[in-house]
């Protein structure tokens, strides 16, 4: 799994927000269209603080990270194994020498280079034992360059659990019979620092031809126990909340 990699360039995306314990009502609840039936708070993006130093040298890209180095979290789609969180070094600015080499990027020198002009290491904990043990090199060329590689396990401390605040939360709202016939719908919504952000595929439908019926929505197990067509009121139970986990907020179009 870890050696199979796509030949496409990795793209460092926004940091995933930790989902902190929410305020979902316990037990069964009567939901009317527009009611929020589950809610989790967003935490600040996590950072990793190195306890052990790390030396990396992949395709000639040498880095030394001493202990107490701080790595910011990020999402990098397409990494084999689909780690939810990676910790990346700051984006490197090209030096004058690299810029000169880059100017020959369309010549033989550029073709033969095993990496692009600017590279960046991102590390992750594959087995969740509080040790960074794998890395990828952003900017590497070729299938072998894109493959994640093992590094000597390095302990790290995770800075997490801090509330993002200012109304930052993920909500699950009951929409009633707003989707397919013979079903009821629920919408996911997210607010980040007071601003509502659009989510792709935010509407989720649960068929109710046979009750009880359930679906897993953003990690939450939502069970519809009963439904009254005339009032559109549903009796629902959240068997597992939206938290814990991580949530990547899509980048806003520029």
Short mmCIF file of N, CA and C in Angstrom, two decimals, residues 51-144:
data_model
loop_
_atom_site.label_atom_id
_atom_site.label_comp_id
_atom_site.label_asym_id
_atom_site.label_seq_id
_atom_site.Cartn_x
_atom_site.Cartn_y
_atom_site.Cartn_z
N UNK A 51 10.23 15.84 19.21
CA UNK A 51 10.96 15.46 20.41
C UNK A 51 12.33 14.91 20.03
N UNK A 52 12.40 14.18 18.91
CA UNK A 52 13.66 13.64 18.39
C UNK A 52 14.02 14.38 17.10
N UNK A 53 15.32 14.65 16.88
CA UNK A 53 15.72 15.30 15.63
C UNK A 53 15.54 14.36 14.44
N UNK A 54 15.41 14.94 13.25
CA UNK A 54 15.20 14.16 12.03
C UNK A 54 16.18 14.65 10.96
N UNK A 55 16.83 13.69 10.29
CA UNK A 55 17.70 13.97 9.14
C UNK A 55 17.07 13.33 7.92
N UNK A 56 16.86 14.10 6.86
CA UNK A 56 16.27 13.58 5.63
C UNK A 56 17.16 13.91 4.44
N UNK A 57 17.24 12.96 3.51
CA UNK A 57 17.99 13.17 2.27
C UNK A 57 17.35 12.31 1.19
N UNK A 58 16.42 12.88 0.47
CA UNK A 58 15.71 12.17 -0.59
C UNK A 58 15.98 12.88 -1.91
N UNK A 59 16.56 12.17 -2.87
CA UNK A 59 16.86 12.74 -4.18
C UNK A 59 17.73 13.98 -4.07
N UNK A 60 18.65 13.95 -3.11
CA UNK A 60 19.58 15.06 -2.94
C UNK A 60 19.03 16.24 -2.18
N UNK A 61 17.81 16.13 -1.68
CA UNK A 61 17.20 17.23 -0.92
C UNK A 61 17.45 17.00 0.57
N UNK A 62 18.52 17.59 1.08
CA UNK A 62 18.93 17.36 2.46
C UNK A 62 18.27 18.35 3.39
N UNK A 63 17.78 17.84 4.52
CA UNK A 63 17.19 18.68 5.56
C UNK A 63 17.60 18.13 6.92
N UNK A 64 17.82 19.03 7.85
CA UNK A 64 18.06 18.67 9.25
C UNK A 64 17.04 19.41 10.09
N UNK A 65 16.23 18.64 10.81
CA UNK A 65 15.21 19.22 11.67
C UNK A 65 15.58 18.91 13.13
N UNK A 66 16.05 19.89 13.88
CA UNK A 66 16.41 19.64 15.28
C UNK A 66 15.17 19.44 16.14
N UNK A 67 15.38 18.94 17.36
CA UNK A 67 14.24 18.79 18.26
C UNK A 67 13.64 20.16 18.55
N UNK A 68 12.36 20.16 18.85
CA UNK A 68 11.55 21.35 19.07
C UNK A 68 11.20 22.09 17.78
N UNK A 69 11.52 21.48 16.62
CA UNK A 69 11.02 22.03 15.36
C UNK A 69 9.51 21.86 15.32
N UNK A 70 8.83 22.87 14.83
CA UNK A 70 7.36 22.81 14.74
C UNK A 70 6.95 22.61 13.28
N UNK A 71 6.10 21.61 13.06
CA UNK A 71 5.53 21.35 11.74
C UNK A 71 4.04 21.67 11.78
N UNK A 72 3.59 22.38 10.76
CA UNK A 72 2.17 22.69 10.65
C UNK A 72 1.44 21.53 9.96
N UNK A 73 0.21 21.28 10.36
CA UNK A 73 -0.56 20.21 9.75
C UNK A 73 -1.10 20.65 8.39
N UNK A 74 -1.37 19.65 7.54
CA UNK A 74 -1.91 19.92 6.21
C UNK A 74 -2.61 18.66 5.71
N UNK A 75 -3.42 18.80 4.69
CA UNK A 75 -4.00 17.65 4.01
C UNK A 75 -3.32 17.55 2.65
N UNK A 76 -2.95 16.33 2.28
CA UNK A 76 -2.30 16.08 0.99
C UNK A 76 -3.04 14.93 0.31
N UNK A 77 -4.03 15.23 -0.53
CA UNK A 77 -4.81 14.17 -1.17
C UNK A 77 -3.94 13.27 -2.04
N UNK A 78 -4.30 11.98 -2.07
CA UNK A 78 -3.63 11.04 -2.96
C UNK A 78 -2.48 10.29 -2.37
N UNK A 79 -2.11 10.56 -1.11
CA UNK A 79 -1.01 9.83 -0.50
C UNK A 79 -1.47 8.40 -0.20
N UNK A 80 -0.74 7.38 -0.62
CA UNK A 80 -1.14 5.99 -0.34
C UNK A 80 -1.36 5.78 1.15
N UNK A 81 -2.41 5.04 1.48
CA UNK A 81 -2.77 4.83 2.87
C UNK A 81 -3.71 5.89 3.39
N UNK A 82 -3.85 7.01 2.64
CA UNK A 82 -4.79 8.08 2.97
C UNK A 82 -4.65 8.57 4.41
N UNK A 83 -3.43 8.98 4.84
CA UNK A 83 -3.31 9.54 6.19
C UNK A 83 -4.13 10.82 6.31
N UNK A 84 -4.94 10.98 7.36
CA UNK A 84 -5.80 12.16 7.45
C UNK A 84 -5.04 13.45 7.68
N UNK A 85 -3.88 13.36 8.33
CA UNK A 85 -3.11 14.56 8.66
C UNK A 85 -1.64 14.31 8.35
N UNK A 86 -1.02 15.26 7.67
CA UNK A 86 0.43 15.25 7.48
C UNK A 86 0.98 16.53 8.09
N UNK A 87 2.25 16.48 8.45
CA UNK A 87 2.91 17.65 9.04
C UNK A 87 4.03 18.07 8.11
N UNK A 88 3.94 19.31 7.61
CA UNK A 88 4.82 19.76 6.54
C UNK A 88 5.76 20.86 7.01
N UNK A 89 6.96 20.82 6.46
CA UNK A 89 7.89 21.92 6.70
C UNK A 89 7.38 23.15 5.96
N UNK A 90 7.82 24.35 6.34
CA UNK A 90 7.38 25.55 5.61
C UNK A 90 7.78 25.46 4.15
N UNK A 91 6.98 26.07 3.30
CA UNK A 91 7.29 26.06 1.87
C UNK A 91 8.61 26.77 1.63
N UNK A 92 9.47 26.13 0.83
CA UNK A 92 10.80 26.66 0.60
C UNK A 92 10.79 27.70 -0.52
N UNK A 93 11.49 28.80 -0.32
CA UNK A 93 11.67 29.78 -1.39
C UNK A 93 12.93 29.40 -2.17
N UNK A 94 12.91 29.42 -3.51
CA UNK A 94 14.10 29.03 -4.28
C UNK A 94 15.24 30.01 -4.08
N UNK A 95 16.45 29.45 -3.92
CA UNK A 95 17.63 30.30 -3.80
C UNK A 95 18.01 30.86 -5.17
N UNK A 96 18.97 31.76 -5.18
CA UNK A 96 19.41 32.36 -6.45
C UNK A 96 19.98 31.29 -7.37
N UNK A 97 20.75 30.35 -6.80
CA UNK A 97 21.34 29.27 -7.61
C UNK A 97 20.25 28.40 -8.21
N UNK A 98 19.25 28.04 -7.37
CA UNK A 98 18.15 27.23 -7.88
C UNK A 98 17.37 27.97 -8.96
N UNK A 99 17.23 29.28 -8.77
CA UNK A 99 16.51 30.06 -9.77
C UNK A 99 17.24 30.05 -11.10
N UNK A 100 18.59 30.09 -11.07
CA UNK A 100 19.37 30.04 -12.29
C UNK A 100 19.20 28.70 -12.98
N UNK A 101 19.22 27.61 -12.16
CA UNK A 101 19.00 26.29 -12.73
C UNK A 101 17.60 26.18 -13.28
N UNK A 102 16.64 26.76 -12.56
CA UNK A 102 15.26 26.71 -13.01
C UNK A 102 15.06 27.41 -14.34
N UNK A 103 15.87 28.43 -14.62
CA UNK A 103 15.73 29.12 -15.89
C UNK A 103 16.07 28.23 -17.06
N UNK A 104 16.79 27.12 -16.77
CA UNK A 104 17.11 26.14 -17.81
C UNK A 104 16.15 24.97 -17.77
N UNK A 105 14.98 25.17 -17.13
CA UNK A 105 14.04 24.07 -16.89
C UNK A 105 13.57 23.39 -18.15
N UNK A 106 13.58 24.10 -19.28
CA UNK A 106 13.13 23.48 -20.52
C UNK A 106 14.29 22.83 -21.28
N UNK A 107 15.50 22.95 -20.74
CA UNK A 107 16.65 22.32 -21.36
C UNK A 107 16.96 20.98 -20.75
N UNK A 108 18.11 20.41 -21.11
CA UNK A 108 18.49 19.08 -20.65
C UNK A 108 18.66 19.03 -19.14
N UNK A 109 19.20 20.13 -18.54
CA UNK A 109 19.40 20.13 -17.09
C UNK A 109 18.08 19.97 -16.36
N UNK A 110 17.07 20.72 -16.80
CA UNK A 110 15.76 20.63 -16.15
C UNK A 110 15.13 19.28 -16.30
N UNK A 111 15.32 18.66 -17.47
CA UNK A 111 14.73 17.34 -17.71
C UNK A 111 15.35 16.30 -16.80
N UNK A 112 16.66 16.38 -16.59
CA UNK A 112 17.37 15.36 -15.83
C UNK A 112 17.25 15.55 -14.32
N UNK A 113 16.82 16.72 -13.88
CA UNK A 113 16.70 16.92 -12.43
C UNK A 113 15.65 15.97 -11.86
N UNK A 114 15.96 15.29 -10.71
CA UNK A 114 14.98 14.35 -10.12
C UNK A 114 13.87 15.04 -9.35
N UNK A 115 14.02 16.35 -9.13
CA UNK A 115 12.98 17.09 -8.40
C UNK A 115 12.71 18.40 -9.13
N UNK A 116 11.62 19.03 -8.75
CA UNK A 116 11.32 20.36 -9.27
C UNK A 116 12.15 21.39 -8.51
N UNK A 117 12.01 22.63 -8.91
CA UNK A 117 12.86 23.68 -8.37
C UNK A 117 12.67 23.84 -6.86
N UNK A 118 11.42 23.78 -6.40
CA UNK A 118 11.12 23.95 -4.98
C UNK A 118 10.55 22.64 -4.45
N UNK A 119 11.10 22.17 -3.35
CA UNK A 119 10.64 20.92 -2.73
C UNK A 119 10.23 21.17 -1.28
N UNK A 120 9.50 20.21 -0.75
CA UNK A 120 8.96 20.36 0.60
C UNK A 120 8.70 18.98 1.18
N UNK A 121 9.17 18.72 2.38
CA UNK A 121 8.92 17.45 3.04
C UNK A 121 7.64 17.53 3.88
N UNK A 122 6.84 16.48 3.79
CA UNK A 122 5.69 16.32 4.65
C UNK A 122 5.80 14.94 5.32
N UNK A 123 5.58 14.89 6.62
CA UNK A 123 5.78 13.68 7.39
C UNK A 123 4.48 13.26 8.05
N UNK A 124 4.37 11.95 8.36
CA UNK A 124 3.17 11.49 9.04
C UNK A 124 3.44 10.25 9.86
N UNK A 125 2.51 9.98 10.74
CA UNK A 125 2.57 8.86 11.68
C UNK A 125 1.64 7.77 11.16
N UNK A 126 2.22 6.77 10.48
CA UNK A 126 1.39 5.77 9.80
C UNK A 126 0.67 4.83 10.75
N UNK A 127 1.27 4.53 11.90
CA UNK A 127 0.64 3.56 12.81
C UNK A 127 0.14 4.20 14.10
N UNK A 128 0.11 5.53 14.14
CA UNK A 128 -0.51 6.27 15.25
C UNK A 128 0.10 5.89 16.61
N UNK A 129 1.45 5.82 16.64
CA UNK A 129 2.13 5.49 17.89
C UNK A 129 2.91 6.68 18.43
N UNK A 130 2.53 7.88 17.99
CA UNK A 130 3.15 9.13 18.43
C UNK A 130 4.61 9.22 17.99
N UNK A 131 4.90 8.61 16.81
CA UNK A 131 6.22 8.72 16.18
C UNK A 131 6.02 8.94 14.69
N UNK A 132 6.66 9.97 14.16
CA UNK A 132 6.65 10.20 12.72
C UNK A 132 7.52 9.13 12.07
N UNK A 133 6.96 8.38 11.11
CA UNK A 133 7.70 7.25 10.57
C UNK A 133 7.70 7.17 9.04
N UNK A 134 6.96 8.04 8.36
CA UNK A 134 6.95 8.08 6.91
C UNK A 134 6.98 9.53 6.43
N UNK A 135 7.43 9.72 5.21
CA UNK A 135 7.49 11.06 4.64
C UNK A 135 7.26 10.98 3.14
N UNK A 136 6.87 12.10 2.56
CA UNK A 136 6.82 12.28 1.12
C UNK A 136 7.58 13.56 0.79
N UNK A 137 8.06 13.63 -0.43
CA UNK A 137 8.78 14.82 -0.89
C UNK A 137 7.94 15.51 -1.95
N UNK A 138 7.35 16.61 -1.58
CA UNK A 138 6.58 17.40 -2.54
C UNK A 138 7.56 18.01 -3.54
N UNK A 139 7.27 17.84 -4.82
CA UNK A 139 8.16 18.36 -5.85
C UNK A 139 9.05 17.32 -6.47
N UNK A 140 8.99 16.07 -5.98
CA UNK A 140 9.77 14.99 -6.59
C UNK A 140 9.14 14.61 -7.93
N UNK A 141 9.97 14.11 -8.84
CA UNK A 141 9.50 13.69 -10.14
C UNK A 141 9.46 12.17 -10.23
N UNK A 142 8.58 11.65 -11.06
CA UNK A 142 8.57 10.22 -11.32
C UNK A 142 7.84 9.43 -10.26
N UNK A 143 7.46 8.20 -10.63
CA UNK A 143 6.68 7.36 -9.71
C UNK A 143 7.46 7.03 -8.45
N UNK A 144 8.76 6.70 -8.59
CA UNK A 144 9.55 6.34 -7.41
C UNK A 144 9.75 7.54 -6.50
#
